[in-house]
């Protein structure tokens, strides 16, 4: 769901959760539903095993614990049977397996962590002063990883950005630790649920009608 800075209304019922995004004039511009028992997969990090390599395509097929192997494009120097940490960027559908990346991103509210890709990775459009943000982010970038500022980072103070960078680094350290002890296929980090994604991405007010869920997210 593309969040545009308007209000997000979240309705929680026994069978499903619904999130509606409203523009400032009240127009509905997005609606997403998550039903009880649904397990979101987009964004999940898995430890997979390469089952087939297609050198001509620069791609590989990876067993990730689903009915069909996932498709991993832009992959070089991999061998069949090799374990690989991958992230699902598009779920399976249309008779095809999930689309994967070997360059996972750990997303936060202000920053995203890019493991094994050091440096500052700028979004296509950046609303603030790049030099000033670079001066803040370079000292707090975790070793061997990079940071990508999200638009709202321009309004965050240095302490807030430092805390989030440390949190994202800890999340990825946990992924690495689980990968070292797991046998593929295995889930290393679940995909975020609908409410958590809304809180991460929303730029405007979020209104929720369920007291229990409100207490959890607060």
Tab-separated table of C-alpha atoms in Angstrom:
chain	number	residue	atom	x	y	z
A	1	UNK	CA	0.000	0.000	0.000
A	2	UNK	CA	1.402	3.373	-0.980
A	3	UNK	CA	1.091	5.743	1.948
A	4	UNK	CA	0.898	9.356	0.816
A	5	UNK	CA	0.840	11.433	3.973
A	6	UNK	CA	-2.903	11.292	4.567
A	7	UNK	CA	-4.697	9.413	7.336
A	8	UNK	CA	-4.580	5.624	7.638
A	9	UNK	CA	-7.611	3.964	9.224
A	10	UNK	CA	-7.076	0.467	10.644
A	11	UNK	CA	-10.041	-1.755	11.470
A	12	UNK	CA	-9.448	-4.991	13.364
A	13	UNK	CA	-12.112	-7.705	13.358
A	14	UNK	CA	-11.993	-11.354	14.491
A	15	UNK	CA	-11.361	-12.578	10.944
A	16	UNK	CA	-9.319	-9.870	9.291
A	17	UNK	CA	-7.542	-6.544	9.549
A	18	UNK	CA	-8.189	-3.744	7.053
A	19	UNK	CA	-6.116	-0.632	6.429
A	20	UNK	CA	-7.536	2.233	4.357
A	21	UNK	CA	-5.443	5.197	3.278
A	22	UNK	CA	-7.277	8.493	2.836
A	23	UNK	CA	-5.952	11.560	1.079
A	24	UNK	CA	-6.221	14.917	2.821
A	25	UNK	CA	-9.549	15.558	1.081
A	26	UNK	CA	-10.985	12.250	2.341
A	27	UNK	CA	-10.596	10.301	-0.913
A	28	UNK	CA	-9.771	6.615	-0.549
A	29	UNK	CA	-6.415	6.004	-2.249
A	30	UNK	CA	-5.439	2.625	-0.835
A	31	UNK	CA	-7.029	-0.427	0.775
A	32	UNK	CA	-5.290	-3.530	2.048
A	33	UNK	CA	-6.767	-6.556	3.800
A	34	UNK	CA	-4.978	-9.194	5.859
A	35	UNK	CA	-7.090	-12.199	6.789
A	36	UNK	CA	-6.683	-14.417	9.810
A	37	UNK	CA	-4.285	-17.206	8.953
A	38	UNK	CA	-2.660	-15.294	6.113
A	39	UNK	CA	1.101	-15.258	6.390
A	40	UNK	CA	2.619	-12.330	4.487
A	41	UNK	CA	5.802	-13.255	2.650
A	42	UNK	CA	6.967	-10.072	0.931
A	43	UNK	CA	10.028	-8.900	2.828
A	44	UNK	CA	10.652	-12.227	4.579
A	45	UNK	CA	14.284	-13.322	4.796
A	46	UNK	CA	14.947	-17.007	4.213
A	47	UNK	CA	17.903	-19.334	4.196
A	48	UNK	CA	17.516	-21.180	0.916
A	49	UNK	CA	19.416	-23.767	-1.055
A	50	UNK	CA	20.318	-23.306	-4.710
A	51	UNK	CA	18.700	-26.091	-6.714
A	52	UNK	CA	19.552	-24.978	-10.248
A	53	UNK	CA	21.833	-22.418	-11.849
A	54	UNK	CA	21.082	-20.793	-15.214
A	55	UNK	CA	24.406	-19.233	-16.319
A	56	UNK	CA	22.939	-17.781	-19.495
A	57	UNK	CA	20.355	-15.878	-17.460
A	58	UNK	CA	22.697	-14.967	-14.635
A	59	UNK	CA	20.049	-16.448	-12.363
A	60	UNK	CA	19.383	-19.352	-10.049
A	61	UNK	CA	16.434	-21.220	-8.590
A	62	UNK	CA	16.405	-21.508	-4.819
A	63	UNK	CA	14.453	-23.840	-2.562
A	64	UNK	CA	12.896	-21.655	0.157
A	65	UNK	CA	10.328	-24.010	1.670
A	66	UNK	CA	7.446	-23.254	-0.689
A	67	UNK	CA	5.747	-25.365	-3.352
A	68	UNK	CA	8.039	-23.982	-6.049
A	69	UNK	CA	11.628	-22.769	-5.921
A	70	UNK	CA	12.122	-19.025	-5.902
A	71	UNK	CA	13.739	-17.176	-8.798
A	72	UNK	CA	16.941	-15.351	-7.938
A	73	UNK	CA	18.063	-12.979	-10.671
A	74	UNK	CA	21.334	-11.070	-11.059
A	75	UNK	CA	23.185	-13.844	-9.298
A	76	UNK	CA	26.776	-14.741	-10.123
A	77	UNK	CA	29.244	-17.334	-8.888
A	78	UNK	CA	26.767	-19.619	-7.169
A	79	UNK	CA	26.735	-23.401	-7.307
A	80	UNK	CA	24.007	-25.972	-6.949
A	81	UNK	CA	23.562	-27.095	-3.371
A	82	UNK	CA	24.900	-23.845	-1.934
A	83	UNK	CA	23.046	-22.200	0.937
A	84	UNK	CA	22.064	-18.573	0.388
A	85	UNK	CA	20.371	-15.852	2.426
A	86	UNK	CA	17.626	-14.357	0.269
A	87	UNK	CA	14.710	-11.980	0.682
A	88	UNK	CA	11.322	-12.350	-0.983
A	89	UNK	CA	10.486	-9.283	-3.058
A	90	UNK	CA	7.427	-10.718	-4.803
A	91	UNK	CA	5.303	-13.663	-3.664
A	92	UNK	CA	4.632	-16.735	-5.775
A	93	UNK	CA	1.756	-16.469	-8.219
A	94	UNK	CA	0.622	-17.307	-11.707
A	95	UNK	CA	2.265	-20.690	-11.603
A	96	UNK	CA	5.655	-19.181	-10.813
A	97	UNK	CA	7.712	-19.198	-7.662
A	98	UNK	CA	8.548	-16.185	-5.546
A	99	UNK	CA	10.987	-13.581	-6.842
A	100	UNK	CA	14.051	-13.257	-4.627
A	101	UNK	CA	16.994	-10.977	-4.048
A	102	UNK	CA	20.387	-11.839	-2.596
A	103	UNK	CA	20.715	-8.240	-1.369
A	104	UNK	CA	18.285	-8.066	1.558
A	105	UNK	CA	17.202	-4.753	3.040
A	106	UNK	CA	16.180	-4.317	6.673
A	107	UNK	CA	13.632	-1.517	6.698
A	108	UNK	CA	12.932	0.903	9.513
A	109	UNK	CA	10.877	4.052	9.897
A	110	UNK	CA	13.707	6.484	9.158
A	111	UNK	CA	16.423	4.288	7.682
A	112	UNK	CA	16.980	1.052	5.834
A	113	UNK	CA	20.011	-1.141	6.449
A	114	UNK	CA	21.838	-2.600	3.432
A	115	UNK	CA	23.906	-5.538	4.715
A	116	UNK	CA	27.240	-6.146	2.949
A	117	UNK	CA	26.771	-2.971	0.880
A	118	UNK	CA	28.564	-0.152	2.696
A	119	UNK	CA	27.936	3.493	1.967
A	120	UNK	CA	24.981	5.843	1.912
A	121	UNK	CA	22.316	4.755	-0.570
A	122	UNK	CA	20.140	7.706	-1.523
A	123	UNK	CA	16.517	7.445	-2.635
A	124	UNK	CA	15.700	8.798	-6.069
A	125	UNK	CA	14.286	11.913	-4.465
A	126	UNK	CA	15.743	13.341	-1.284
A	127	UNK	CA	14.006	16.298	0.383
A	128	UNK	CA	16.873	17.442	2.582
A	129	UNK	CA	20.512	18.456	2.593
A	130	UNK	CA	22.594	15.476	1.473
A	131	UNK	CA	25.824	16.780	2.936
A	132	UNK	CA	24.257	17.307	6.358
A	133	UNK	CA	22.639	13.867	6.328
A	134	UNK	CA	25.870	12.223	5.191
A	135	UNK	CA	27.671	13.789	8.154
A	136	UNK	CA	25.108	12.191	10.486
A	137	UNK	CA	24.927	8.760	8.845
A	138	UNK	CA	28.564	7.978	8.100
A	139	UNK	CA	29.636	7.741	11.777
A	140	UNK	CA	26.678	5.499	12.685
A	141	UNK	CA	26.799	3.119	9.701
A	142	UNK	CA	27.372	-0.435	11.001
A	143	UNK	CA	30.566	-2.201	9.880
A	144	UNK	CA	30.289	-3.814	6.428
A	145	UNK	CA	26.775	-2.426	5.935
A	146	UNK	CA	25.268	0.728	4.521
A	147	UNK	CA	22.312	2.940	5.310
A	148	UNK	CA	19.579	4.295	3.055
A	149	UNK	CA	17.750	7.303	4.508
A	150	UNK	CA	14.003	7.332	4.078
A	151	UNK	CA	12.303	10.698	3.398
A	152	UNK	CA	11.197	11.272	7.007
A	153	UNK	CA	14.815	10.945	8.145
A	154	UNK	CA	15.268	14.551	7.012
A	155	UNK	CA	13.156	15.641	10.000
A	156	UNK	CA	14.672	13.269	12.575
A	157	UNK	CA	17.413	14.239	15.002
A	158	UNK	CA	20.790	12.530	15.106
A	159	UNK	CA	20.016	10.568	18.286
A	160	UNK	CA	16.873	9.076	16.766
A	161	UNK	CA	18.750	8.009	13.638
A	162	UNK	CA	21.542	6.497	15.713
A	163	UNK	CA	19.098	4.445	17.773
A	164	UNK	CA	17.388	3.141	14.652
A	165	UNK	CA	20.686	2.284	12.965
A	166	UNK	CA	21.701	0.301	16.046
A	167	UNK	CA	18.337	-1.462	16.114
A	168	UNK	CA	18.523	-2.436	12.430
A	169	UNK	CA	22.076	-3.701	12.901
A	170	UNK	CA	20.901	-5.850	15.831
A	171	UNK	CA	18.054	-7.257	13.721
A	172	UNK	CA	20.493	-8.242	10.990
A	173	UNK	CA	22.926	-9.739	13.496
A	174	UNK	CA	20.065	-11.947	14.663
A	175	UNK	CA	19.402	-13.004	11.067
A	176	UNK	CA	23.062	-13.919	10.628
A	177	UNK	CA	23.105	-15.862	13.867
A	178	UNK	CA	20.001	-17.856	12.934
A	179	UNK	CA	21.422	-18.549	9.470
A	180	UNK	CA	24.597	-19.970	11.002
A	181	UNK	CA	22.578	-22.469	13.045
A	182	UNK	CA	19.829	-23.334	10.543
A	183	UNK	CA	19.522	-25.905	7.799
A	184	UNK	CA	17.908	-24.671	4.583
A	185	UNK	CA	15.191	-24.055	3.819
A	186	UNK	CA	14.481	-21.990	6.922
A	187	UNK	CA	12.866	-18.668	7.771
A	188	UNK	CA	15.312	-16.219	9.302
A	189	UNK	CA	13.086	-13.141	9.593
A	190	UNK	CA	9.314	-13.138	8.996
A	191	UNK	CA	7.647	-10.598	6.766
A	192	UNK	CA	6.072	-7.677	8.636
A	193	UNK	CA	2.359	-7.899	9.324
A	194	UNK	CA	-0.049	-5.344	7.900
A	195	UNK	CA	-0.297	-3.168	11.029
A	196	UNK	CA	3.470	-3.105	11.478
A	197	UNK	CA	4.011	-2.104	7.853
A	198	UNK	CA	1.485	0.709	8.203
A	199	UNK	CA	3.258	2.060	11.285
A	200	UNK	CA	6.616	1.841	9.562
A	201	UNK	CA	5.513	3.583	6.369
A	202	UNK	CA	2.728	5.972	7.359
A	203	UNK	CA	3.597	9.644	7.031
A	204	UNK	CA	0.331	10.956	8.467
A	205	UNK	CA	-1.961	10.037	11.390
A	206	UNK	CA	-2.878	6.410	12.045
A	207	UNK	CA	-6.251	5.643	13.640
A	208	UNK	CA	-7.022	2.152	14.943
A	209	UNK	CA	-10.282	0.851	16.403
A	210	UNK	CA	-8.958	-2.045	18.504
A	211	UNK	CA	-7.773	-1.257	22.085
A	212	UNK	CA	-5.674	-4.405	22.396
A	213	UNK	CA	-3.837	-3.840	19.133
A	214	UNK	CA	-3.460	-0.167	20.024
A	215	UNK	CA	-1.722	-1.113	23.270
A	216	UNK	CA	0.615	-3.479	21.435
A	217	UNK	CA	1.711	-1.007	18.788
A	218	UNK	CA	2.003	1.891	21.223
